[in-house]
Amino acid sequence: MDSTIRHTLWGAFTVLTLLVAIGLGLTVTVLQIGRRQESRIVHGSEPLLDAVQAMNDDVRALLGASRGYLLTQQTQFLQQYDDAVRDFQRQSVKTNQLASSPQETQVVSKIGKQFADIKGLTDEQIRLAREGRFGNANEYMLEAARLQRSTPDFADSLADQRRRQQDIDLEQIASLRQGLTLVMVVVSIVIVALGGYTVWRIEQSLRQSINREVRRTEAMIAGMSDGVMVVDREGKSVYINPAGERLLGQSQVGVPITQFGEVYSLRKEDGGDVDARELPISQALATGKPIMDVTMMIARDEKKIAISVNATPLKEGRRITGAIVTFRDITERQRLEEELQLQAERAQILADAGAFFSSNIEPVWVTQAIAERVAEVLGDWSAVILKTPDSNEMRVASIYHRDMASLGLAWSYIYRQPLVVGEGIIGQVVSTGYPAMISNLGSASTGVSTQENVTSYHAPTMQLASLLILPLRTRRQMLGALVIAANDPERRMTDDKLPLAEQLAERAALAAENAKLYTEQVEARRKVEDLSRLKDEFLSIASHELRTPVTSIKGYTQLAKTLIREQDLATSEEYLDIALDQIDRMSRLILELLDVSRIETGRLEIPHEPLRWLPFVRDLVHHHHTSVSDRRFHLNVPDTDPVVVGDRDRLEQVVGNLLENAVKYSPEGSEIFVDVVDKGDHVVTSVCDRGIGIPNDELNQVFERFHRGRQVSSTNYGGLGLGLYITKQIVDRHGGSIWVDSKEGSGTTFYFSLPSAAVPVIDAARPRREAVQAVTQ
């Protein structure tokens, strides 16, 4: 042990002896203080009693202010009310501090409870008075007064407790005064004896203890995983533990603090050079305060290590003798924190995107929302490409660019790409289901030029820093592709952004599919409703159409039966002919229903046989001319004699339906034109009337089942609305097509085309136009 410690210990012994002497003198002083304490005990209760009395006064002031407000409605009483509450709270804090026994604390608590109860009543009284309910407020005022009067006088109770406690305290002080004098004498003697022995023992053990602690501290520091450096008061390094040597890459000591950055390769967190005054060690030595958790970099051997530095000053009294610096490698921790932050940001982006995508179910809105949100998060612009159902064609559903001035260039670029599955980079992604990412675009193969070329929009071509194309697919099907492009190199797509882009594509595909399913559901519901409506209309029309001929048949057969009994055979035969016509009408209706059933179940058979078309059409027109005498039919045919292949009966049904419609919806005495045009590989036949025509908005519905025009009355125009539907199905099954041209009030022309079976034969003897006119009587 050095002389400094020895002198310090013996100095402590001397001081201890002096303290004992001083203690004896203080004993006398304590006795005198005890006498004064007696006086304070006697008078110490006065502040508490005064505070309690003030609290009672505050309760009365509270009641007075609430009563004054009830009677006068003057706001100054509310101010007095608030002053009483605040003063009571101050006195309550004071009494809690002055209370020295559980009994006093209990009394103070009761006063507080009384005040709270009264304040609750007066608060309700004031609220009712403000609302003008003075009768109820008066009841609360009386209840508060009764509660105040029923409460005992806490000040008197507390005074009695104080007097009893004073008597007990005075007796205890007298006893303690006598014992204290004796104890101080004995303790002083013992302290002097033990002090000398203790100093000698401390001198012997301190030497061994200090040596052990030094060795233990050195072992602990050497075994620490954190780097440790000790610097002296001048800022020179004097010790570095093994972990610190590994982090710093060297063990050099004696380095002045001004050269730490150069010798130990220390840098700022951002990699910049560090000034010696900015080092945590310098700040700890300068301020005498610990500097904690400062992030710095060790840049050595082209490797950067992030470290967290703590510097703690070493003091002897108020004098700083040096500093101890600990530092640890936090490179992996920083990497994990950055990764966690990135994952959190991605999770938030995905959550926001999912909510944004699902905020509307309309397909157009959803695709536009996908493009907008993706472009805001990744790249500069985005496009949604959707595959056309049952086709390899694709279409651009939406495009969004963060810079609206460049939106046209984005459209231009997309439309320069082949929008066909399997063709071009977009088509390949849709075909294979694998994403494609291209960086540093500019080659001709990508469709983007680095030169100042001009597009068809007379604008410079778009410069792309990266292009990422992701498939939009669900479990059920491939929907299309999501294009993410970056013009700014700072926003180019990189491999670390690919997982986020793929997850956005998954959510986008799900949103697009949901929108599609919603649309299909709405359309299916509409079709079901339409079918239900058509079914009801059909049942109504069918029952009417079938009931009418049945009624006619029954009526005319009964009349014929009566006339036969009367031997009027001529008239009865006429009635029977009418009944037979109604039977034919009913048969046609039933056959139409059977045809619809065969069409819907796929059992409508079409045998194919060659058919010379001109004689076939001519016979049908002649038949209708003979059966309908109040219409004039005009037939226009070509010089050739085309041949079609099909079912003669079904084709007769087609032409017959069109001729019957022309007769039904045209006025008496009007003309009906039938034209046949040979187009070489197909034959076009048309039937034109000058009837009521079809509204423009119903042209697309005329070939639907049970459709009847809104201007067509079931009373004036019979039928089930199945003729044109059956006609179209027959033409379609012959490989042909049918269409209509009409203007409401100006007549209608139906066209249907059938494939030709062979090259037609020219017949020069046949006239180009034939006219068949009704024979008038």
Coordinates of N, CA and C in Angstrom, one line a residue, residues 536-637:
D536 N -92.4 -15.0 -67.8 CA -93.7 -14.6 -67.4 C -94.4 -14.0 -68.7
E537 N -93.7 -13.3 -69.5 CA -94.3 -12.7 -70.7 C -94.7 -13.9 -71.6
F538 N -93.8 -14.9 -71.7 CA -94.1 -16.0 -72.6 C -95.3 -16.8 -72.2
L539 N -95.4 -17.0 -70.9 CA -96.5 -17.8 -70.4 C -97.8 -17.0 -70.6
S540 N -97.8 -15.7 -70.5 CA -99.0 -14.9 -70.7 C -99.3 -14.9 -72.2
I541 N -98.3 -14.7 -73.1 CA -98.6 -14.7 -74.5 C -99.0 -16.1 -75.0
A542 N -98.2 -17.1 -74.5 CA -98.5 -18.5 -75.0 C -100.0 -18.9 -74.6
S543 N -100.3 -18.6 -73.4 CA -101.7 -19.0 -73.0 C -102.7 -18.2 -73.8
H544 N -102.4 -16.9 -74.1 CA -103.4 -16.2 -75.0 C -103.4 -16.7 -76.4
E545 N -102.2 -17.0 -77.0 CA -102.1 -17.5 -78.4 C -102.7 -18.9 -78.5
L546 N -102.6 -19.7 -77.5 CA -103.1 -21.1 -77.6 C -104.6 -21.1 -77.3
R547 N -105.0 -20.2 -76.4 CA -106.4 -20.1 -76.0 C -107.3 -19.6 -77.2
T548 N -106.7 -18.6 -77.9 CA -107.5 -18.0 -79.0 C -108.0 -19.0 -80.1
P549 N -107.0 -19.8 -80.6 CA -107.5 -20.8 -81.6 C -108.4 -21.9 -81.1
V550 N -108.1 -22.3 -79.8 CA -109.0 -23.3 -79.2 C -110.4 -22.8 -79.1
T551 N -110.5 -21.5 -78.7 CA -111.9 -20.9 -78.6 C -112.6 -20.8 -79.9
S552 N -111.8 -20.4 -81.0 CA -112.3 -20.3 -82.3 C -112.8 -21.7 -82.8
I553 N -111.9 -22.7 -82.6 CA -112.2 -24.1 -83.1 C -113.5 -24.5 -82.4
K554 N -113.6 -24.4 -81.1 CA -114.8 -24.8 -80.4 C -116.0 -24.1 -80.9
G555 N -115.9 -22.8 -81.1 CA -117.1 -22.0 -81.5 C -117.6 -22.4 -82.9
Y556 N -116.6 -22.5 -83.9 CA -117.0 -22.7 -85.3 C -117.5 -24.2 -85.4
T557 N -116.9 -25.1 -84.7 CA -117.4 -26.5 -84.8 C -118.8 -26.6 -84.3
Q558 N -119.1 -25.9 -83.2 CA -120.4 -26.0 -82.7 C -121.4 -25.4 -83.7
L559 N -121.0 -24.2 -84.3 CA -121.9 -23.6 -85.3 C -122.1 -24.6 -86.5
A560 N -121.0 -25.2 -86.9 CA -121.1 -26.1 -88.1 C -122.0 -27.3 -87.7
K561 N -121.9 -27.8 -86.5 CA -122.7 -28.9 -86.1 C -124.2 -28.5 -86.1
T562 N -124.5 -27.3 -85.7 CA -125.9 -26.8 -85.8 C -126.4 -26.7 -87.2
L563 N -125.5 -26.1 -88.1 CA -125.9 -25.9 -89.5 C -126.1 -27.3 -90.2
I564 N -125.3 -28.3 -89.8 CA -125.4 -29.6 -90.5 C -126.8 -30.1 -90.1
R565 N -127.2 -30.0 -88.9 CA -128.5 -30.5 -88.5 C -129.6 -29.8 -89.3
E566 N -129.3 -28.5 -89.6 CA -130.3 -27.7 -90.4 C -130.1 -27.8 -91.9
Q567 N -129.2 -28.7 -92.3 CA -128.9 -29.0 -93.7 C -128.3 -27.9 -94.5
D568 N -127.7 -26.9 -93.7 CA -127.0 -25.8 -94.4 C -125.5 -26.2 -94.6
L569 N -125.3 -27.1 -95.5 CA -123.9 -27.7 -95.7 C -122.9 -26.6 -96.2
A570 N -123.3 -25.7 -97.0 CA -122.3 -24.7 -97.6 C -121.8 -23.9 -96.5
T571 N -122.6 -23.3 -95.6 CA -122.1 -22.5 -94.5 C -121.4 -23.3 -93.5
S572 N -121.8 -24.5 -93.2 CA -121.1 -25.3 -92.2 C -119.7 -25.7 -92.8
E573 N -119.6 -25.9 -94.1 CA -118.3 -26.2 -94.6 C -117.3 -25.0 -94.5
E574 N -117.9 -23.8 -94.7 CA -117.1 -22.6 -94.5 C -116.6 -22.5 -93.0
Y575 N -117.5 -22.8 -92.1 CA -117.1 -22.7 -90.7 C -116.0 -23.8 -90.3
L576 N -116.2 -24.9 -90.9 CA -115.2 -26.0 -90.7 C -113.8 -25.6 -91.3
D577 N -113.8 -24.9 -92.4 CA -112.5 -24.4 -93.0 C -111.8 -23.4 -92.0
I578 N -112.7 -22.6 -91.4 CA -112.1 -21.6 -90.4 C -111.5 -22.4 -89.3
A579 N -112.2 -23.4 -88.8 CA -111.7 -24.2 -87.7 C -110.4 -24.9 -88.0
L580 N -110.3 -25.4 -89.3 CA -109.1 -26.0 -89.7 C -107.9 -25.0 -89.8
D581 N -108.2 -23.8 -90.2 CA -107.2 -22.7 -90.2 C -106.6 -22.5 -88.8
Q582 N -107.6 -22.5 -87.8 CA -107.1 -22.3 -86.4 C -106.3 -23.5 -85.9
I583 N -106.7 -24.7 -86.4 CA -105.9 -25.8 -86.0 C -104.5 -25.7 -86.6
D584 N -104.4 -25.3 -87.8 CA -103.0 -25.1 -88.4 C -102.2 -24.0 -87.6
R585 N -102.9 -23.0 -87.2 CA -102.2 -21.9 -86.4 C -101.7 -22.5 -85.1
M586 N -102.6 -23.3 -84.5 CA -102.1 -23.9 -83.2 C -101.0 -24.9 -83.5
S587 N -101.0 -25.6 -84.6 CA -99.9 -26.5 -84.9 C -98.6 -25.8 -85.1
R588 N -98.7 -24.6 -85.7 CA -97.4 -23.8 -85.9 C -96.9 -23.3 -84.6
L589 N -97.8 -22.9 -83.7 CA -97.3 -22.5 -82.4 C -96.6 -23.6 -81.6
I590 N -97.2 -24.8 -81.7 CA -96.6 -25.9 -81.0 C -95.3 -26.3 -81.6
L591 N -95.2 -26.3 -83.0 CA -94.0 -26.6 -83.6 C -92.9 -25.6 -83.3
E592 N -93.2 -24.3 -83.2 CA -92.2 -23.4 -82.8 C -91.7 -23.7 -81.4
L593 N -92.6 -24.1 -80.4 CA -92.1 -24.4 -79.1 C -91.2 -25.6 -79.1
L594 N -91.6 -26.6 -80.0 CA -90.7 -27.8 -80.1 C -89.4 -27.5 -80.7
D595 N -89.4 -26.6 -81.7 CA -88.1 -26.2 -82.3 C -87.2 -25.5 -81.2
V596 N -87.8 -24.6 -80.4 CA -87.0 -23.9 -79.4 C -86.4 -25.0 -78.4
S597 N -87.2 -26.0 -78.1 CA -86.7 -27.0 -77.2 C -85.6 -27.8 -77.8
R598 N -85.7 -28.1 -79.1 CA -84.6 -28.8 -79.8 C -83.3 -27.9 -79.8
I599 N -83.5 -26.6 -80.1 CA -82.4 -25.7 -80.2 C -81.7 -25.7 -78.8
E600 N -82.4 -25.5 -77.8 CA -81.8 -25.3 -76.4 C -81.1 -26.6 -76.0
T601 N -81.6 -27.7 -76.4 CA -81.0 -29.0 -75.9 C -80.0 -29.6 -76.9
G602 N -79.8 -28.8 -78.1 CA -78.9 -29.3 -79.1 C -79.3 -30.4 -79.9
R603 N -80.6 -30.6 -80.0 CA -81.2 -31.8 -80.8 C -81.8 -31.3 -82.1
L604 N -81.5 -30.1 -82.5 CA -82.0 -29.6 -83.8 C -81.1 -30.2 -84.9
E605 N -81.5 -31.2 -85.6 CA -80.7 -31.8 -86.7 C -80.9 -31.1 -88.0
I606 N -79.8 -30.9 -88.7 CA -79.8 -30.2 -90.0 C -79.2 -31.1 -91.0
P607 N -80.0 -31.9 -91.8 CA -79.4 -32.7 -92.8 C -79.0 -31.8 -94.0
H608 N -77.9 -32.2 -94.7 CA -77.3 -31.4 -95.7 C -77.6 -32.1 -97.1
E609 N -78.2 -31.3 -98.0 CA -78.4 -31.8 -99.4 C -78.4 -30.6 -100.3
P610 N -77.9 -30.8 -101.5 CA -77.8 -29.7 -102.5 C -79.2 -29.1 -102.8
L611 N -79.3 -27.8 -102.9 CA -80.6 -27.2 -103.1 C -80.4 -26.0 -104.1
R612 N -81.1 -26.1 -105.2 CA -81.1 -25.0 -106.2 C -81.9 -23.8 -105.6
W613 N -81.2 -22.7 -105.3 CA -81.8 -21.7 -104.5 C -82.9 -20.9 -105.2
L614 N -82.7 -20.5 -106.4 CA -83.7 -19.7 -107.1 C -85.0 -20.3 -107.2
P615 N -85.1 -21.6 -107.8 CA -86.5 -22.2 -107.8 C -87.1 -22.3 -106.4
F616 N -86.2 -22.6 -105.4 CA -86.7 -22.8 -104.1 C -87.4 -21.5 -103.6
V617 N -86.7 -20.3 -103.8 CA -87.2 -19.1 -103.3 C -88.5 -18.7 -104.1
R618 N -88.4 -18.9 -105.5 CA -89.5 -18.6 -106.3 C -90.8 -19.3 -105.9
D619 N -90.7 -20.6 -105.6 CA -91.9 -21.4 -105.2 C -92.5 -20.8 -103.9
L620 N -91.6 -20.4 -102.9 CA -92.1 -19.9 -101.7 C -92.8 -18.6 -101.9
V621 N -92.2 -17.7 -102.7 CA -92.9 -16.4 -102.9 C -94.2 -16.6 -103.6
H622 N -94.3 -17.5 -104.6 CA -95.5 -17.8 -105.3 C -96.6 -18.4 -104.3
H623 N -96.2 -19.2 -103.4 CA -97.1 -19.8 -102.5 C -97.7 -18.7 -101.6
H624 N -96.9 -17.8 -101.1 CA -97.4 -16.7 -100.3 C -98.3 -15.7 -101.1
H625 N -97.9 -15.6 -102.4 CA -98.7 -14.7 -103.2 C -100.2 -15.3 -103.4
T626 N -100.2 -16.6 -103.5 CA -101.6 -17.2 -103.7 C -102.4 -17.2 -102.4
S627 N -101.7 -17.3 -101.3 CA -102.4 -17.3 -100.0 C -102.7 -16.0 -99.4
V628 N -101.9 -14.9 -99.8 CA -102.1 -13.6 -99.4 C -102.4 -12.7 -100.6
S629 N -103.7 -12.4 -100.8 CA -104.1 -11.7 -102.0 C -104.0 -10.2 -101.9
D630 N -103.8 -9.6 -100.7 CA -103.8 -8.2 -100.5 C -102.4 -7.6 -100.4
R631 N -101.3 -8.3 -100.8 CA -100.0 -7.8 -100.9 C -99.4 -8.1 -102.3
R632 N -98.5 -7.2 -102.7 CA -97.8 -7.4 -104.0 C -96.4 -7.7 -103.8
F633 N -96.0 -8.9 -104.3 CA -94.6 -9.4 -104.1 C -93.8 -9.2 -105.3
H634 N -92.6 -8.7 -105.1 CA -91.6 -8.5 -106.2 C -90.4 -9.3 -105.9
L635 N -90.0 -10.1 -106.9 CA -88.8 -11.0 -106.7 C -87.7 -10.6 -107.7
N636 N -86.5 -10.3 -107.2 CA -85.4 -9.9 -108.0 C -84.3 -11.0 -107.8
V637 N -83.9 -11.6 -108.9 CA -82.9 -12.7 -108.8 C -81.7 -12.5 -109.8

